[in-house]
Amino acid sequence: QTSEAEAKEDGQEAAEEQEVSGSADIVMLFGGDVYFSDHVLNAYDKAGGIHGVLDEGIRAEIGKADIFMVNQEFPFTQRGTAAADKQFTFRLPESRMHMMQEMGVDIVTLANNHILDFGPDGLLDSREALDQAGILWVGGGKDFDEASALKTIIVGQKTIGFLGTSRVYMDTSWAAGDSHPGVFSTYDTTLPVKAIQEARDACDYLV
């Protein structure tokens, strides 16, 4: 026979266990390199929406996710000059940002080998366009502090932190510095490790 006090204690323990294990999962979905090539743009325009590019199954998976993150493998810009001696240089006008929104993208990393295909202008224009679209970004910026900054998203009662870094880019000038735009470089791991250590105190989970 279980006393009322024991039953109450068992109930409290069960509630605490449920709270620890979590009554609801946090679902994070990650896509790889995203670039809207002419083929993709034509498919989108022909269909009149993102359903011309992403099938129903993929869109359903994105819809289930609390956070959807991709690698933006191009700048949103109409400015700048194509990088010299580079076989492929990518860019799209800011007017195509709505495609990222229709995809359901919540956050992107700019730390890659194409974000500076059209120089600092492309990177700077991208961050402004993303801000206007309400999409978070990490891994690049107007200077080192911005490129290495932690961004956070709260899901339920948990804070998810994001950093973006890269050691794949065309020239040392692509690495963000104290007074020039670029990506958060990991060729020297000292600063990325420091950023990770500092970020852990500011979030429950770190990506």
PDB file of C-alpha atoms in Angstrom, residues 45-164:
ATOM      1  CA  ASP A  45      10.040  31.276 -61.708  1.00  0.00           C
ATOM      2  CA  LYS A  46       8.306  28.659 -63.846  1.00  0.00           C
ATOM      3  CA  ALA A  47       6.451  27.226 -60.838  1.00  0.00           C
ATOM      4  CA  GLY A  48       5.843  30.597 -59.240  1.00  0.00           C
ATOM      5  CA  GLY A  49       7.172  29.571 -55.863  1.00  0.00           C
ATOM      6  CA  ILE A  50       9.600  27.556 -53.801  1.00  0.00           C
ATOM      7  CA  HIS A  51       7.584  24.388 -54.505  1.00  0.00           C
ATOM      8  CA  GLY A  52       9.246  24.427 -57.922  1.00  0.00           C
ATOM      9  CA  VAL A  53      12.615  23.914 -56.229  1.00  0.00           C
ATOM     10  CA  LEU A  54      11.930  21.949 -53.039  1.00  0.00           C
ATOM     11  CA  ASP A  55       9.534  19.013 -53.112  1.00  0.00           C
ATOM     12  CA  GLU A  56       6.752  18.480 -50.594  1.00  0.00           C
ATOM     13  CA  GLY A  57       8.767  16.040 -48.483  1.00  0.00           C
ATOM     14  CA  ILE A  58      11.671  18.426 -47.999  1.00  0.00           C
ATOM     15  CA  ARG A  59       9.342  21.331 -47.227  1.00  0.00           C
ATOM     16  CA  ALA A  60       7.556  19.171 -44.648  1.00  0.00           C
ATOM     17  CA  GLU A  61      10.854  18.358 -42.906  1.00  0.00           C
ATOM     18  CA  ILE A  62      11.774  22.048 -42.819  1.00  0.00           C
ATOM     19  CA  GLY A  63       8.358  22.827 -41.389  1.00  0.00           C
ATOM     20  CA  LYS A  64       8.910  20.382 -38.514  1.00  0.00           C
ATOM     21  CA  ALA A  65      12.177  22.010 -37.484  1.00  0.00           C
ATOM     22  CA  ASP A  66      12.416  24.647 -34.773  1.00  0.00           C
ATOM     23  CA  ILE A  67      15.588  25.979 -36.408  1.00  0.00           C
ATOM     24  CA  PHE A  68      16.690  25.596 -40.029  1.00  0.00           C
ATOM     25  CA  MET A  69      20.259  26.654 -40.843  1.00  0.00           C
ATOM     26  CA  VAL A  70      22.137  26.646 -44.164  1.00  0.00           C
ATOM     27  CA  ASN A  71      25.484  27.720 -45.579  1.00  0.00           C
ATOM     28  CA  GLN A  72      24.863  30.767 -47.797  1.00  0.00           C
ATOM     29  CA  GLU A  73      27.399  29.999 -50.523  1.00  0.00           C
ATOM     30  CA  PHE A  74      27.108  33.386 -52.276  1.00  0.00           C
ATOM     31  CA  PRO A  75      26.638  37.078 -51.523  1.00  0.00           C
ATOM     32  CA  PHE A  76      23.392  38.965 -51.998  1.00  0.00           C
ATOM     33  CA  THR A  77      24.718  41.987 -53.898  1.00  0.00           C
ATOM     34  CA  GLN A  78      24.761  43.880 -57.156  1.00  0.00           C
ATOM     35  CA  ARG A  79      28.002  45.656 -56.311  1.00  0.00           C
ATOM     36  CA  GLY A  80      31.675  44.729 -56.325  1.00  0.00           C
ATOM     37  CA  THR A  81      34.095  43.167 -58.788  1.00  0.00           C
ATOM     38  CA  ALA A  82      34.457  39.442 -59.333  1.00  0.00           C
ATOM     39  CA  ALA A  83      37.459  37.929 -57.564  1.00  0.00           C
ATOM     40  CA  ALA A  84      40.422  37.531 -59.900  1.00  0.00           C
ATOM     41  CA  ASP A  85      41.760  34.096 -60.839  1.00  0.00           C
ATOM     42  CA  LYS A  86      38.678  32.344 -59.444  1.00  0.00           C
ATOM     43  CA  GLN A  87      36.894  29.849 -61.673  1.00  0.00           C
ATOM     44  CA  PHE A  88      33.436  30.281 -60.138  1.00  0.00           C
ATOM     45  CA  THR A  89      32.132  33.519 -58.661  1.00  0.00           C
ATOM     46  CA  PHE A  90      28.567  33.620 -57.381  1.00  0.00           C
ATOM     47  CA  ARG A  91      26.144  36.367 -56.465  1.00  0.00           C
ATOM     48  CA  LEU A  92      22.429  37.150 -56.523  1.00  0.00           C
ATOM     49  CA  PRO A  93      20.530  40.426 -56.269  1.00  0.00           C
ATOM     50  CA  GLU A  94      18.955  41.239 -52.934  1.00  0.00           C
ATOM     51  CA  SER A  95      15.560  41.007 -54.641  1.00  0.00           C
ATOM     52  CA  ARG A  96      15.927  37.201 -54.520  1.00  0.00           C
ATOM     53  CA  MET A  97      16.084  37.136 -50.710  1.00  0.00           C
ATOM     54  CA  HIS A  98      12.420  36.127 -50.612  1.00  0.00           C
ATOM     55  CA  MET A  99      13.482  32.651 -51.751  1.00  0.00           C
ATOM     56  CA  MET A 100      15.431  32.150 -48.514  1.00  0.00           C
ATOM     57  CA  GLN A 101      12.369  33.272 -46.585  1.00  0.00           C
ATOM     58  CA  GLU A 102      10.106  30.916 -48.518  1.00  0.00           C
ATOM     59  CA  MET A 103      12.528  28.080 -47.763  1.00  0.00           C
ATOM     60  CA  GLY A 104      12.015  28.796 -44.067  1.00  0.00           C
ATOM     61  CA  VAL A 105      15.658  29.593 -43.332  1.00  0.00           C
ATOM     62  CA  ASP A 106      16.183  30.954 -39.810  1.00  0.00           C
ATOM     63  CA  ILE A 107      19.952  31.442 -39.789  1.00  0.00           C
ATOM     64  CA  VAL A 108      22.863  31.204 -42.218  1.00  0.00           C
ATOM     65  CA  THR A 109      26.620  31.012 -41.956  1.00  0.00           C
ATOM     66  CA  LEU A 110      28.616  33.360 -44.159  1.00  0.00           C
ATOM     67  CA  ALA A 111      31.934  31.662 -43.371  1.00  0.00           C
ATOM     68  CA  ASN A 112      32.728  30.053 -46.704  1.00  0.00           C
ATOM     69  CA  ASN A 113      34.785  30.414 -49.891  1.00  0.00           C
ATOM     70  CA  HIS A 114      32.183  32.337 -51.919  1.00  0.00           C
ATOM     71  CA  ILE A 115      30.815  35.070 -49.648  1.00  0.00           C
ATOM     72  CA  LEU A 116      33.598  37.433 -50.808  1.00  0.00           C
ATOM     73  CA  ASP A 117      33.386  36.487 -54.492  1.00  0.00           C
ATOM     74  CA  PHE A 118      32.559  40.139 -55.192  1.00  0.00           C
ATOM     75  CA  GLY A 119      34.659  41.643 -52.457  1.00  0.00           C
ATOM     76  CA  PRO A 120      33.718  43.233 -49.142  1.00  0.00           C
ATOM     77  CA  ASP A 121      30.720  44.961 -50.757  1.00  0.00           C
ATOM     78  CA  GLY A 122      29.063  41.603 -51.305  1.00  0.00           C
ATOM     79  CA  LEU A 123      29.531  40.551 -47.710  1.00  0.00           C
ATOM     80  CA  LEU A 124      28.315  43.866 -46.331  1.00  0.00           C
ATOM     81  CA  ASP A 125      25.297  43.922 -48.643  1.00  0.00           C
ATOM     82  CA  SER A 126      24.434  40.361 -47.617  1.00  0.00           C
ATOM     83  CA  ARG A 127      24.318  41.114 -43.913  1.00  0.00           C
ATOM     84  CA  GLU A 128      22.070  44.117 -44.516  1.00  0.00           C
ATOM     85  CA  ALA A 129      19.735  42.112 -46.754  1.00  0.00           C
ATOM     86  CA  LEU A 130      19.574  39.289 -44.210  1.00  0.00           C
ATOM     87  CA  ASP A 131      18.821  41.751 -41.414  1.00  0.00           C
ATOM     88  CA  GLN A 132      15.967  43.224 -43.430  1.00  0.00           C
ATOM     89  CA  ALA A 133      14.633  39.725 -44.113  1.00  0.00           C
ATOM     90  CA  GLY A 134      14.767  38.767 -40.438  1.00  0.00           C
ATOM     91  CA  ILE A 135      17.323  35.991 -41.004  1.00  0.00           C
ATOM     92  CA  LEU A 136      20.205  35.658 -38.545  1.00  0.00           C
ATOM     93  CA  TRP A 137      23.782  35.258 -39.763  1.00  0.00           C
ATOM     94  CA  VAL A 138      27.132  34.233 -38.324  1.00  0.00           C
ATOM     95  CA  GLY A 139      30.689  33.731 -39.508  1.00  0.00           C
ATOM     96  CA  GLY A 140      31.253  36.982 -41.402  1.00  0.00           C
ATOM     97  CA  GLY A 141      30.958  40.691 -40.815  1.00  0.00           C
ATOM     98  CA  LYS A 142      32.293  44.212 -41.109  1.00  0.00           C
ATOM     99  CA  ASP A 143      35.199  43.352 -38.781  1.00  0.00           C
ATOM    100  CA  PHE A 144      36.499  40.546 -36.589  1.00  0.00           C
ATOM    101  CA  ASP A 145      34.220  41.300 -33.646  1.00  0.00           C
ATOM    102  CA  GLU A 146      31.141  41.052 -35.852  1.00  0.00           C
ATOM    103  CA  ALA A 147      32.344  37.986 -37.763  1.00  0.00           C
ATOM    104  CA  SER A 148      33.102  36.093 -34.555  1.00  0.00           C
ATOM    105  CA  ALA A 149      29.970  37.170 -32.684  1.00  0.00           C
ATOM    106  CA  LEU A 150      27.666  34.604 -31.123  1.00  0.00           C
ATOM    107  CA  LYS A 151      24.027  34.626 -32.226  1.00  0.00           C
ATOM    108  CA  THR A 152      21.340  32.918 -30.158  1.00  0.00           C
ATOM    109  CA  ILE A 153      17.842  31.577 -30.707  1.00  0.00           C
ATOM    110  CA  ILE A 154      15.545  30.669 -27.824  1.00  0.00           C
ATOM    111  CA  VAL A 155      13.428  27.550 -28.270  1.00  0.00           C
ATOM    112  CA  GLY A 156      11.131  26.818 -25.357  1.00  0.00           C
ATOM    113  CA  GLN A 157      13.288  27.469 -22.317  1.00  0.00           C
ATOM    114  CA  LYS A 158      16.587  26.656 -23.994  1.00  0.00           C
ATOM    115  CA  THR A 159      19.053  29.037 -25.620  1.00  0.00           C
ATOM    116  CA  ILE A 160      20.756  27.701 -28.741  1.00  0.00           C
ATOM    117  CA  GLY A 161      23.977  29.485 -29.693  1.00  0.00           C
ATOM    118  CA  PHE A 162      25.610  29.639 -33.123  1.00  0.00           C
ATOM    119  CA  LEU A 163      29.118  30.464 -34.347  1.00  0.00           C
ATOM    120  CA  GLY A 164      30.392  30.302 -37.918  1.00  0.00           C
TER     121      GLY A 164
END
